[in-house]
Coordinates of C-alpha atoms and ligand atoms in Angstrom, one line a residue:
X1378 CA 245.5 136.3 279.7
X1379 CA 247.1 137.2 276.4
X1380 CA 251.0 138.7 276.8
X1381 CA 251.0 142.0 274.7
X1382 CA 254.7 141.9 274.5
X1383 CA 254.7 138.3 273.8
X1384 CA 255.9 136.4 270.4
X1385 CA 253.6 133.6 268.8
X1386 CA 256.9 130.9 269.6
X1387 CA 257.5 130.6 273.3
X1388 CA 260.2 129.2 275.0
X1389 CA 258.1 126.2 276.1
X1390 CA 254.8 125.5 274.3
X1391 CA 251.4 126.1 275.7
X1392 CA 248.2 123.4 276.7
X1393 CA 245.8 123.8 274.0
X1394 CA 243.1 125.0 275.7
X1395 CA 245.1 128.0 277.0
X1396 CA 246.2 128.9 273.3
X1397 CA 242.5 128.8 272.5
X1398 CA 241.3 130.9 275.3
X1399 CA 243.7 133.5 274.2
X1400 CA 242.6 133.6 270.6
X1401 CA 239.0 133.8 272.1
X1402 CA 239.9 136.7 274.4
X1403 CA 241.9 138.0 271.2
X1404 CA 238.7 137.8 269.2
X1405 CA 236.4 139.8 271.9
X1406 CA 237.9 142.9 270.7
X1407 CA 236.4 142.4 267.4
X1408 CA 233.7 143.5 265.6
X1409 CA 230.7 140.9 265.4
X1410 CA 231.3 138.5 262.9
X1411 CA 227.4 137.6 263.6
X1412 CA 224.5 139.0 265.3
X1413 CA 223.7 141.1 261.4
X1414 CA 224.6 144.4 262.8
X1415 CA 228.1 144.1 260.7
X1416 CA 227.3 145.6 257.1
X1417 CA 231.2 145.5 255.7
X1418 CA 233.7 142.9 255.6
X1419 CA 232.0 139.5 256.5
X1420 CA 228.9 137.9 255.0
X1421 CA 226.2 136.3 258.0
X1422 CA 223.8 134.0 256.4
X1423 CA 222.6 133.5 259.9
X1424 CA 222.0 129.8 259.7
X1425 CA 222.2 127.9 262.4
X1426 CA 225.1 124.9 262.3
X1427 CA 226.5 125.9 259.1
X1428 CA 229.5 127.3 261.0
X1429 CA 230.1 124.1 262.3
X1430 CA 229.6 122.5 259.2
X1431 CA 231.7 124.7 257.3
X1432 CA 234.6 124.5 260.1
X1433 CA 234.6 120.6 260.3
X1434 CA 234.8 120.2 256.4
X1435 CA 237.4 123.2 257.1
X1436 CA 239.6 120.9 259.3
X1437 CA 238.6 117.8 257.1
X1438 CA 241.2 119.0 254.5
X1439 CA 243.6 121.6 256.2
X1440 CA 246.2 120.0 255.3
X1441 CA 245.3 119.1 251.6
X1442 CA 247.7 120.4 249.2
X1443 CA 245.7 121.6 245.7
X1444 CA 249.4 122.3 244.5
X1445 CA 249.1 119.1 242.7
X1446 CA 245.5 117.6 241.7
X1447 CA 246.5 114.2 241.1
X1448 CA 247.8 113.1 244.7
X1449 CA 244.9 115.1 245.9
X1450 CA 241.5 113.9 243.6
X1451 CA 239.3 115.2 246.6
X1452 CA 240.1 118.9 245.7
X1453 CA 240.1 118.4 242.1
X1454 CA 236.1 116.7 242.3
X1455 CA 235.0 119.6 245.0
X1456 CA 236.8 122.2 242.5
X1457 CA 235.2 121.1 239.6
X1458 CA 231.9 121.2 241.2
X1459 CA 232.7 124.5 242.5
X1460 CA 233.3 126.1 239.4
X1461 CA 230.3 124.0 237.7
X1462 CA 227.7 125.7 240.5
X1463 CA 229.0 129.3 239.5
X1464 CA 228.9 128.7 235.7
X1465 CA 225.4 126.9 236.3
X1466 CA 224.2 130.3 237.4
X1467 CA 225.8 132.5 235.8
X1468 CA 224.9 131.1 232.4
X1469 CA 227.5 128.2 232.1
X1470 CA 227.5 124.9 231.5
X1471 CA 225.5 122.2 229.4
X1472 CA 222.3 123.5 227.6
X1473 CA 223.3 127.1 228.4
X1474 CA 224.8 130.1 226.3
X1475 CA 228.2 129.2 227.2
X1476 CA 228.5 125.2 227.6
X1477 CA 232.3 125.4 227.1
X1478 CA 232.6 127.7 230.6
X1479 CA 235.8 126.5 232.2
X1480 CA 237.1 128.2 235.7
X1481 CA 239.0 128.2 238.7
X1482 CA 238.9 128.1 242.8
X1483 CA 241.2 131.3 244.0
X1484 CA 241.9 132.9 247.1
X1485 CA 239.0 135.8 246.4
X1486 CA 238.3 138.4 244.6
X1487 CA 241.1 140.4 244.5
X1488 CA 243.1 137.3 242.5
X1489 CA 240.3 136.5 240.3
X1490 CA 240.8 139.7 238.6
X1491 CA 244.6 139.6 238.9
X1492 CA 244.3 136.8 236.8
X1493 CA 241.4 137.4 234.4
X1494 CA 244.1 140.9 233.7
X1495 CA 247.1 138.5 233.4
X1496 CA 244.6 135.5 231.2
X1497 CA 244.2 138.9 228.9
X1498 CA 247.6 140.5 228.9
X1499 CA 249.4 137.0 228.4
X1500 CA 246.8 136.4 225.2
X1501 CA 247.9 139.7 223.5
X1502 CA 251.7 138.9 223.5
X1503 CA 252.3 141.4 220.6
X1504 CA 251.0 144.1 222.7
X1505 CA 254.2 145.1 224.1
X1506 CA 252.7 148.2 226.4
X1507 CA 249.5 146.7 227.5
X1508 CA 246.2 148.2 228.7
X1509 CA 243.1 147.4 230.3
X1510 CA 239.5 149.5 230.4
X1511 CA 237.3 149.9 233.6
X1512 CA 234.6 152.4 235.0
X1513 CA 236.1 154.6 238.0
X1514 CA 233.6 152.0 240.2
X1515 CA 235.7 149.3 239.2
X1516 CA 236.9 147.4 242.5
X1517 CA 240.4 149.0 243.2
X1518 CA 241.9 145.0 242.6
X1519 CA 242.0 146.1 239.0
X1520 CA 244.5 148.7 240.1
X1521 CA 246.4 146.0 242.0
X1522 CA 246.3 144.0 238.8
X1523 CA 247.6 146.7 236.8
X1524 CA 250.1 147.7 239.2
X1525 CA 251.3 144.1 239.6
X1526 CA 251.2 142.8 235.8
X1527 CA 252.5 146.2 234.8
X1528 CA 249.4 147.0 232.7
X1529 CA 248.4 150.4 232.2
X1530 CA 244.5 151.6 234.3
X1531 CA 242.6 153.7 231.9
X1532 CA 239.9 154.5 234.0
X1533 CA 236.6 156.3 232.6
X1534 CA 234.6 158.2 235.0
X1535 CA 230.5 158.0 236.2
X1536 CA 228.0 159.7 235.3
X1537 CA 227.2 160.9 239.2
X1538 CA 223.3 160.8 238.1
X1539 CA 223.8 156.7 237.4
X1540 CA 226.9 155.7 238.8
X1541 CA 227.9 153.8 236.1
X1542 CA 230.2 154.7 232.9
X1543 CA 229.0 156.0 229.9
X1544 CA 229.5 153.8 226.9
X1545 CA 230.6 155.8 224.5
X1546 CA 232.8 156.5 227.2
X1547 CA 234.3 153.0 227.5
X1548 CA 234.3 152.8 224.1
X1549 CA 236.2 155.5 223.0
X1550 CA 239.0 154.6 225.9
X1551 CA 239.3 151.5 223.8
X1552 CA 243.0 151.4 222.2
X1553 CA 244.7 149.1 220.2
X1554 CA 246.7 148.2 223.0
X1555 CA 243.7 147.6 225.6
X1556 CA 244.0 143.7 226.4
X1557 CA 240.2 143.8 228.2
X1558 CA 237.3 146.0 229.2
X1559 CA 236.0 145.1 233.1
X1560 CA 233.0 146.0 234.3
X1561 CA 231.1 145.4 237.6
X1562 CA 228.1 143.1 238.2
X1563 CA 227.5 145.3 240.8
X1564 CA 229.6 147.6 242.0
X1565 CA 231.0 147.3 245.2
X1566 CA 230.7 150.9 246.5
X1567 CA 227.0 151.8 245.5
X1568 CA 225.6 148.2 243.8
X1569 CA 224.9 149.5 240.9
X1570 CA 225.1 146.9 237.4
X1571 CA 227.1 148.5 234.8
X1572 CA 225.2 148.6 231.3
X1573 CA 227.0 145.0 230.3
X1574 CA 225.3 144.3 227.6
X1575 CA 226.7 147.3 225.6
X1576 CA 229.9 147.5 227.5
X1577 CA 230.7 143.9 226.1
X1578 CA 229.4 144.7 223.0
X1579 CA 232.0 147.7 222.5
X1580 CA 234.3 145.2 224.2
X1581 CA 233.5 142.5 221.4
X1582 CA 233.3 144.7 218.3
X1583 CA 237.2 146.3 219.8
X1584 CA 238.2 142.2 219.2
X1585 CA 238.8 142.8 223.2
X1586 CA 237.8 140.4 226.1
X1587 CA 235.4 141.5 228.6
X1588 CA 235.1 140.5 232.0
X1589 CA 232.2 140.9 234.1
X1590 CA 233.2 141.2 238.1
X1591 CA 230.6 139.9 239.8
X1592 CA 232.6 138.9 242.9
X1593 CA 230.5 140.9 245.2
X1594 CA 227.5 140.0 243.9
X1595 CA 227.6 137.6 241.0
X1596 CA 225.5 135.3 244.0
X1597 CA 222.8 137.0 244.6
X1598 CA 221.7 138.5 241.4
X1599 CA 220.5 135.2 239.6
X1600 CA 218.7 135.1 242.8
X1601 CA 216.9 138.1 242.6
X1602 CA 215.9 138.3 239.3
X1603 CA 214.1 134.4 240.3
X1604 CA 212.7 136.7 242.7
X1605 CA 211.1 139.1 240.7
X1606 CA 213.6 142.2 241.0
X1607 CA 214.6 143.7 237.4
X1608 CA 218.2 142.3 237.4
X1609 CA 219.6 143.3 233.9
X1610 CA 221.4 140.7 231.6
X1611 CA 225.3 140.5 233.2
X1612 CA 226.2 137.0 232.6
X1613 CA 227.3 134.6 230.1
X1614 CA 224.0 135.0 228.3
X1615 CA 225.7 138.8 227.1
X1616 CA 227.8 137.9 223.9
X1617 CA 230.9 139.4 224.4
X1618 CA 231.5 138.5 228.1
X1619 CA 234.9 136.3 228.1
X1620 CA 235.5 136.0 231.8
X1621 CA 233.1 136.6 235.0
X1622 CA 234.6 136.4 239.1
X1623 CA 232.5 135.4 241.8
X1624 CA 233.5 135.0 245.2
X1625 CA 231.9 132.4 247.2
X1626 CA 233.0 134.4 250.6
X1627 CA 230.7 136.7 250.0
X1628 CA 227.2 136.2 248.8
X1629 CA 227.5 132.3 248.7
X1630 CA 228.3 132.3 252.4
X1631 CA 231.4 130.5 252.2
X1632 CA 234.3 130.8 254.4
X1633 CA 237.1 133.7 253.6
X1634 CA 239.3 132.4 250.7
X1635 CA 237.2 131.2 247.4
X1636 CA 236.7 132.9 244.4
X1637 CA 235.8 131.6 241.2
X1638 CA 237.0 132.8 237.7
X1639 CA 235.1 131.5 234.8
X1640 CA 236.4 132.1 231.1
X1641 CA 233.8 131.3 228.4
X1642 CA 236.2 128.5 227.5
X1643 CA 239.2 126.7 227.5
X1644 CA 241.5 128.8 225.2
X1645 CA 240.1 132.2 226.9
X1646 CA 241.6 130.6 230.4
X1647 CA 244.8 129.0 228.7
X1648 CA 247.3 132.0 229.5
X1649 CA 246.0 132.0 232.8
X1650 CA 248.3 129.0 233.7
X1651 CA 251.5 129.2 235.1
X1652 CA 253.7 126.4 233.8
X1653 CA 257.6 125.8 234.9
X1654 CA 259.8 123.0 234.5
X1655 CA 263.4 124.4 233.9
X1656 CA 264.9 123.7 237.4
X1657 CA 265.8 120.4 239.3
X1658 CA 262.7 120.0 241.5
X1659 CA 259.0 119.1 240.1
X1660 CA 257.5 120.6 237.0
X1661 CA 255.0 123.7 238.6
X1662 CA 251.4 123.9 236.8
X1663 CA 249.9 126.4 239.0
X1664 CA 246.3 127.6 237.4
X1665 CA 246.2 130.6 240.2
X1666 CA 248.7 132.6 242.1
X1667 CA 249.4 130.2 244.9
X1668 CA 251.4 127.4 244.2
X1669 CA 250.5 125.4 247.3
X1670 CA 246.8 125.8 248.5
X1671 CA 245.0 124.4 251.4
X1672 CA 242.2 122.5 250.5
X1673 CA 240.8 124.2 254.1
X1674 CA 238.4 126.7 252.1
X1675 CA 237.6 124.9 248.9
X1676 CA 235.9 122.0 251.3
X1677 CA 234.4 124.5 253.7
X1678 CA 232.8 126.1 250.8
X1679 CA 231.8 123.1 248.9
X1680 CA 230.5 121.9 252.2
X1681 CA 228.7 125.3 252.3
X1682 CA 227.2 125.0 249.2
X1683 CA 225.3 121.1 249.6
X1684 CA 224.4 122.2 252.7
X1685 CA 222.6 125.4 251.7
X1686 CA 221.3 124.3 248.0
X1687 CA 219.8 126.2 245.1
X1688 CA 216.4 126.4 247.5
X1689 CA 218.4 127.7 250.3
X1690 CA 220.2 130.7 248.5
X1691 CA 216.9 131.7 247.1
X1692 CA 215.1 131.9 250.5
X1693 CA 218.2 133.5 251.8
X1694 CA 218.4 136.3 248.9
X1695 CA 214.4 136.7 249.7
X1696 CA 215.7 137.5 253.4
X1697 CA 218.0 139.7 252.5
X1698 CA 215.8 141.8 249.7
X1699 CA 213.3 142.0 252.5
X1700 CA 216.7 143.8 254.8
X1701 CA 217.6 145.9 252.4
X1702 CA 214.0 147.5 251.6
X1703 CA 213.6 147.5 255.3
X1704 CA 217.2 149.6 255.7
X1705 CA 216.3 151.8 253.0
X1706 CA 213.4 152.9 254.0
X1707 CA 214.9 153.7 257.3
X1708 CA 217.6 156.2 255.2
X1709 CA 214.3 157.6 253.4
X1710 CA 212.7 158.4 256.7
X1711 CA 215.6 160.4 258.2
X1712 CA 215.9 163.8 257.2
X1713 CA 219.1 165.5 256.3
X1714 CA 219.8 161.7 254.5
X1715 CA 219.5 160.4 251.3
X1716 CA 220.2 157.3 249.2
X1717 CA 222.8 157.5 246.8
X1718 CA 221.3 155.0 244.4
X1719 CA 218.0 153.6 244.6
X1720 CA 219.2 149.8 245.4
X1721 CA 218.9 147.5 243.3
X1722 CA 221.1 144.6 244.7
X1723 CA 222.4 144.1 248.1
X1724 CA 223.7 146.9 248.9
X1725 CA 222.6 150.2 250.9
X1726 CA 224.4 153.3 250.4
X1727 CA 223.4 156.7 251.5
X1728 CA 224.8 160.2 251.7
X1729 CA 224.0 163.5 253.8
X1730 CA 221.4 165.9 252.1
X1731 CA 224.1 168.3 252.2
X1732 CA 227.4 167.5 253.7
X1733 CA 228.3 169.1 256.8
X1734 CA 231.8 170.9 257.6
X1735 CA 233.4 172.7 260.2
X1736 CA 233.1 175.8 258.0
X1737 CA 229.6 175.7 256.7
X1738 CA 227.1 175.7 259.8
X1739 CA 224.0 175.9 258.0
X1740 CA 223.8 172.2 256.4
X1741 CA 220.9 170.4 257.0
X1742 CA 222.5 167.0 256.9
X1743 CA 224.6 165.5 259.8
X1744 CA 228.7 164.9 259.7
X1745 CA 228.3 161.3 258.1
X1746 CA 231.9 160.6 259.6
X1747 CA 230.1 161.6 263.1
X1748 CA 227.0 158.9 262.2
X1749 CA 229.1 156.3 261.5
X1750 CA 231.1 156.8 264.6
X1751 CA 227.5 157.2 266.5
X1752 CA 226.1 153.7 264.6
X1753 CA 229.0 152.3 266.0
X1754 CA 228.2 152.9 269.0
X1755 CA 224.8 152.3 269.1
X1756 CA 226.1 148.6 268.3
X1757 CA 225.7 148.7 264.1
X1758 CA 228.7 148.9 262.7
X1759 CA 228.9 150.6 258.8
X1760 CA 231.8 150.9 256.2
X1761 CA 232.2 155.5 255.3
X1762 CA 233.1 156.4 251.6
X1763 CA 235.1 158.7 251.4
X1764 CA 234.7 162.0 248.9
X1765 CA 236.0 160.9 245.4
X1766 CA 235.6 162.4 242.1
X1767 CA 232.9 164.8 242.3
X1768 CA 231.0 161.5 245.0
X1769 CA 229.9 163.4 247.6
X1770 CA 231.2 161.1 251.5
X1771 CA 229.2 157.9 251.6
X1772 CA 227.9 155.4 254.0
X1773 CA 227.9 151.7 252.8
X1774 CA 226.1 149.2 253.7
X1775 CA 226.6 145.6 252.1
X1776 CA 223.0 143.8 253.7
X1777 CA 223.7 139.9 254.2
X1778 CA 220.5 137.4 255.0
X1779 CA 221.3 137.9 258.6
X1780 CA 220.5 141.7 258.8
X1781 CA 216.8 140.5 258.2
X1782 CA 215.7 139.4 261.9
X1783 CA 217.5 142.8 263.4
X1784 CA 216.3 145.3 260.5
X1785 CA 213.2 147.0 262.2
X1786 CA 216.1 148.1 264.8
X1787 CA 217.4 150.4 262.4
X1788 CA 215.5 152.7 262.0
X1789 CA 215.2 154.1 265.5
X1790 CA 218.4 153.9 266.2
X1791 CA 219.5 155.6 262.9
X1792 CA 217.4 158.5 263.5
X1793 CA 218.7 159.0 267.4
X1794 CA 222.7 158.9 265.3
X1795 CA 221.9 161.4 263.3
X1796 CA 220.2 163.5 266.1
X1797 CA 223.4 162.8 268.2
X1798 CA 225.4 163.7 265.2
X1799 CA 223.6 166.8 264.6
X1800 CA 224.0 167.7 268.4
X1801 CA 227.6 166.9 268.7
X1802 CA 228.4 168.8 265.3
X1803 CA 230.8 168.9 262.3
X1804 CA 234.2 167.5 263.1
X1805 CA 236.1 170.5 263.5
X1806 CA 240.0 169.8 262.3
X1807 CA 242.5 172.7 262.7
X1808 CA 242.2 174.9 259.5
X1809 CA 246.1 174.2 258.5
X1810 CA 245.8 170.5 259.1
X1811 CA 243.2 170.7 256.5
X1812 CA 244.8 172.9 254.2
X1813 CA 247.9 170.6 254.5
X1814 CA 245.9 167.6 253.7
X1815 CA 244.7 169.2 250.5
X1816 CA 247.9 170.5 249.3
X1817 CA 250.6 168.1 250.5
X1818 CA 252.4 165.9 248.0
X1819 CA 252.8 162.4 249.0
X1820 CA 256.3 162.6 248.5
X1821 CA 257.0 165.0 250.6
X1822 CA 255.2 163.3 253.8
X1823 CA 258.2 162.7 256.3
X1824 CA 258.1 159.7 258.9
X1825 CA 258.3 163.0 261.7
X1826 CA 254.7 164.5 259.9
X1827 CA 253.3 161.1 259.9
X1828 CA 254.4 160.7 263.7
X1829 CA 252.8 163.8 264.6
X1830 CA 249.5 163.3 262.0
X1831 CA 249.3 159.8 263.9
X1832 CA 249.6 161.2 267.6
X1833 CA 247.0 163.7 266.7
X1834 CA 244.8 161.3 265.3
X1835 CA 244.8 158.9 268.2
X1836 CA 246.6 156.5 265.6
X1837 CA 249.6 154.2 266.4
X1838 CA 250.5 154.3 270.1
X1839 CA 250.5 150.9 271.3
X1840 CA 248.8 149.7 268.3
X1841 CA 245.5 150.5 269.1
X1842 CA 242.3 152.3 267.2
X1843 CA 240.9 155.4 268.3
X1844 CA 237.1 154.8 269.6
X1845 CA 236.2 157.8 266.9
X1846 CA 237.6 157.7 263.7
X1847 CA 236.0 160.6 262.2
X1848 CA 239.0 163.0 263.3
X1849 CA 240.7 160.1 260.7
X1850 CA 238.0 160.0 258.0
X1851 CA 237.7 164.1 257.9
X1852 CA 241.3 164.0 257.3
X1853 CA 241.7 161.2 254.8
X1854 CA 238.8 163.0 252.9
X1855 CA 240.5 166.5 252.7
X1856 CA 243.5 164.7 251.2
X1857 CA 243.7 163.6 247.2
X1858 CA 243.7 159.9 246.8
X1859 CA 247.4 159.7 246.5
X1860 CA 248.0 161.4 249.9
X1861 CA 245.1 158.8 251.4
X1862 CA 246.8 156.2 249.8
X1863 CA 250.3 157.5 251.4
X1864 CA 249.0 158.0 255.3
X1865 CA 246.9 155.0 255.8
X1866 CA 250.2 152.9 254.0
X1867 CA 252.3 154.8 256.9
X1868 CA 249.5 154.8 259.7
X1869 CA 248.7 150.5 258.8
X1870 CA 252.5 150.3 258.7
X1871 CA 252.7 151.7 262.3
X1872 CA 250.1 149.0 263.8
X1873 CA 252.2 146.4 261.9
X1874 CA 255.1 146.0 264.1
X1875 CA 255.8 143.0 265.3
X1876 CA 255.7 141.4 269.3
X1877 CA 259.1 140.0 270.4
Ligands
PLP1104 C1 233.1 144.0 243.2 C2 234.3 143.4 243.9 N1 235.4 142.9 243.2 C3 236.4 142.4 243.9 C4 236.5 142.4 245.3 C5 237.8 141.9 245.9 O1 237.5 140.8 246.7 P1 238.4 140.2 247.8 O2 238.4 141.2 249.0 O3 237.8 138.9 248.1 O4 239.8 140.1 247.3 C6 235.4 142.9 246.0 C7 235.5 143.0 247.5 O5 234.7 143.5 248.1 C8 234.3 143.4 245.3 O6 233.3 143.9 246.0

């Protein structure tokens, strides 16, 4: 029995079998990491023993440091076959259009693009007030990169009818300050590809790099196109494309923390090196962010990757394919839904026909933050989208290999959410809780409003969730992204408090 109240160091230590049985009962309260019934944050292939595998190659080299990759050869040969796999597919390597394609292992996504920003700023030295270029569906880690490097985000905006950027768009955004153009390989939010081909070839003619993120789902699209789906040019077979990310916990079914950052070759990754040697203590050459590195997830996902093979991935991308047009036509046989994008990767994302509200009764479409609140509790847990930029409220759906066995569920349960959705009705917020959500200015949010917002909400005491978030998601979405981005800081920051 787990001690709320109670500190990770006590006074006298604790058998290991009891430590484990609390992290187990710790873990109950989870969502399913397996079971594919979990379409956000964690990526099922649903082979048996690989978890094992992938844990025992985990434990193999826990304690490895990749800090320095001559006292530790082992990380050095599984990274370099790491990196060679993802530039083999993705147009890499010997006999290919880029047989100079360098890389590295990171953490994930999020510091693959940090550094492919910092690879670009640090090559453009003379550019004293750098910028980079990405389409408003550009995963929000370029704005971390930004906001980190101190680059400036200049952001062009979708077409709604495609999701993706116009061109002419991107290229007019182009500066002479711009360091690189980004675009995604798919998108995250709806899995859309971005017109690469031209987008690097505006990059290239601007004399600016161009990186391709294909963290989400730089795996699965070689994949697909083997199998027959019209997967557009996005790799390293696009002239113009410098730099592509592709994270191995996602689509390659890896444990959490590996990316891989390809550059075309060597001199496009040489700024991406950290190199220090004025101080007393050893001389720091740190390729990523981390200095120090477990070798923990670099062997689980090397292990990962012999295990499963090319042949593996591409019966596993044929499973998933199969989820996906299963889960779609589940959303096409619901009325009041409708698919945001026609899917053309992994991903599901679908909207309301027209959005409910607490003010408009005669909608035909349910309260999507009602659905995903009723999913839930039919056992299928989805990711909401909030209202952005003209976007109408989303519901996302990233479809892993595992969803395949459990699709045919989804459709009648999907259609008994939405009638339960319908019957319960619009959430109905208090008209000058809504009004102040559309009108407040971030700065002006006290810690007494958030207190009260929180209460309100369900949010903060004793650290729990609410069971519904929609109350949450109907606020957030009245609110401009800079008041979201405000609250859910002060609401995470009020679960974050540490047990003494
Ligand atoms: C397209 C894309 N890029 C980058 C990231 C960031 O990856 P991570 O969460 O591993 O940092 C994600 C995560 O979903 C993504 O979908």
């Amino acid at each position: 029995m787990i001690d709320e109240n109670g500190s990770a160091l006590p006074a006298h230590g604790v058998p290991a079998e009891r430590v484990l049985g609390e992290i187990r009962e710790l873990r109950g309260r989870d969502r399913p990491t397996h079971g594919g019934r979990l379409f956000a944050y964690v990526y099922d292939p649903g082979v048996a023993g690989l978890d094992e595998l992938a844990a025992a190659a985990y434990a193999e080299c826990a304690h490895v440091n990749g800090l320095d990759p001559t006292a530790f050869p082992s990380l050095l040969t599984m990274e370099n076959a790491l990196v060679g796999a993802a530039a083999r597919l993705l147009g890499g390597g010997p006999g290919t259009s880029a047989p100079e394609a360098v890389g590295s292992v990171t953490s994930g996504g999020t510091e693959s693009l940090i550094l492919a920003v910092k690879a670009a700023r640090d090559a453009r030295t003379g550019v004293a007030a750098p910028r980079i270029v990405v389409p408003a569906s550009a995963h929000a880690a370029f704005a971390k990169a930004a906001h980190y490097l101190r680059v400036e985000l200049d952001t062009v905006p979708l077409d709604p009818a495609t999701l993706r950027p116009a061109v002419a768009d991107v290229a007019a955004a182009i500066r002479p300050e711009t360091v690189l153009v980004a675009c995604s390989a798919p998108s995250y939010a709806h899995g859309v590809v971005d017109p690469v081909e031209r987008i690097a070839e505006v990059a290239a003619a601007a004399g600016v790099r161009c990186h391709v993120d294909a963290c989400f789902g730089g795996w699965t699209l070689p994949y697909l196109r083997r199998l027959g789906a019209p997967v557009p040019a996005f790799d390293f077979a696009v002239p113009g494309v410098t730099s592509i990310s592709v994270d191995l916990h996602k689509y390659a079914y890896a444990p959490k923390g590996v990316s891989v950052l390809l550059h075309r070759d060597p001199a496009l990754r040489a700024p991406q090196y950290f190199a220090y040697a004025d101080w007393p203590g050893y001389t720091m050459i740190n390729p990523v962010i981390s200095s120090t590195r477990s070798g923990g997830p670099i062997a689980a996902a090397y292990a990962t990757l012999r295990h499963l093979g090319d042949d593996g991935y591409l019966e596993l991308t044929r499973r998933t394919r199969e989820a996906v047009r299963v889960l779609a036509d589940a959303v096409r046989g619901v009325d009041g839904l409708r698919l945001v994008a026609e899917p053309e990767s992994t991903v599901v994302c679908f909207t309301a026909t027209a959005t409910a509200t607490a003010t408009a009764t005669t909608d035909s479409g349910p309260d999507l933050f009602v659905l995903v609140d009723e999913l839930a509790a039919r056992g299928w847990h989805t990711q909401p989208q909030l209202t952005y930029a003209g976007l109408p409220r989303s519901v996302h759906l990233t479809v892993t290999a595992a969803v395949a066995p459990r699709a045919a569920e989804f459709a009648p349960d999907l259609a008994e959410a939405v009638a339960a959705a319908r019957a319960a009705g619009p959430i109905a917020l208090p008209a000058e809780l809504l009004a102040l959500a559309g009108s407040l200015s971030p700065q002006a949010l006290t810690a007494d409003l958030v207190a009260g917002l929180a209460a309100g909400l369900g949010l903060g005491g004793g650290g729990g969730l609410p069971e519904r978030m929609a109350p949450v998601n109907t606020l957030l979405d009245a609110a401009p992204p800079a008041l979201r981005e405000r609250l859910l800081v002060e609401f995470v920051s009020l679960l974050q408090r540490p047990t003494h």
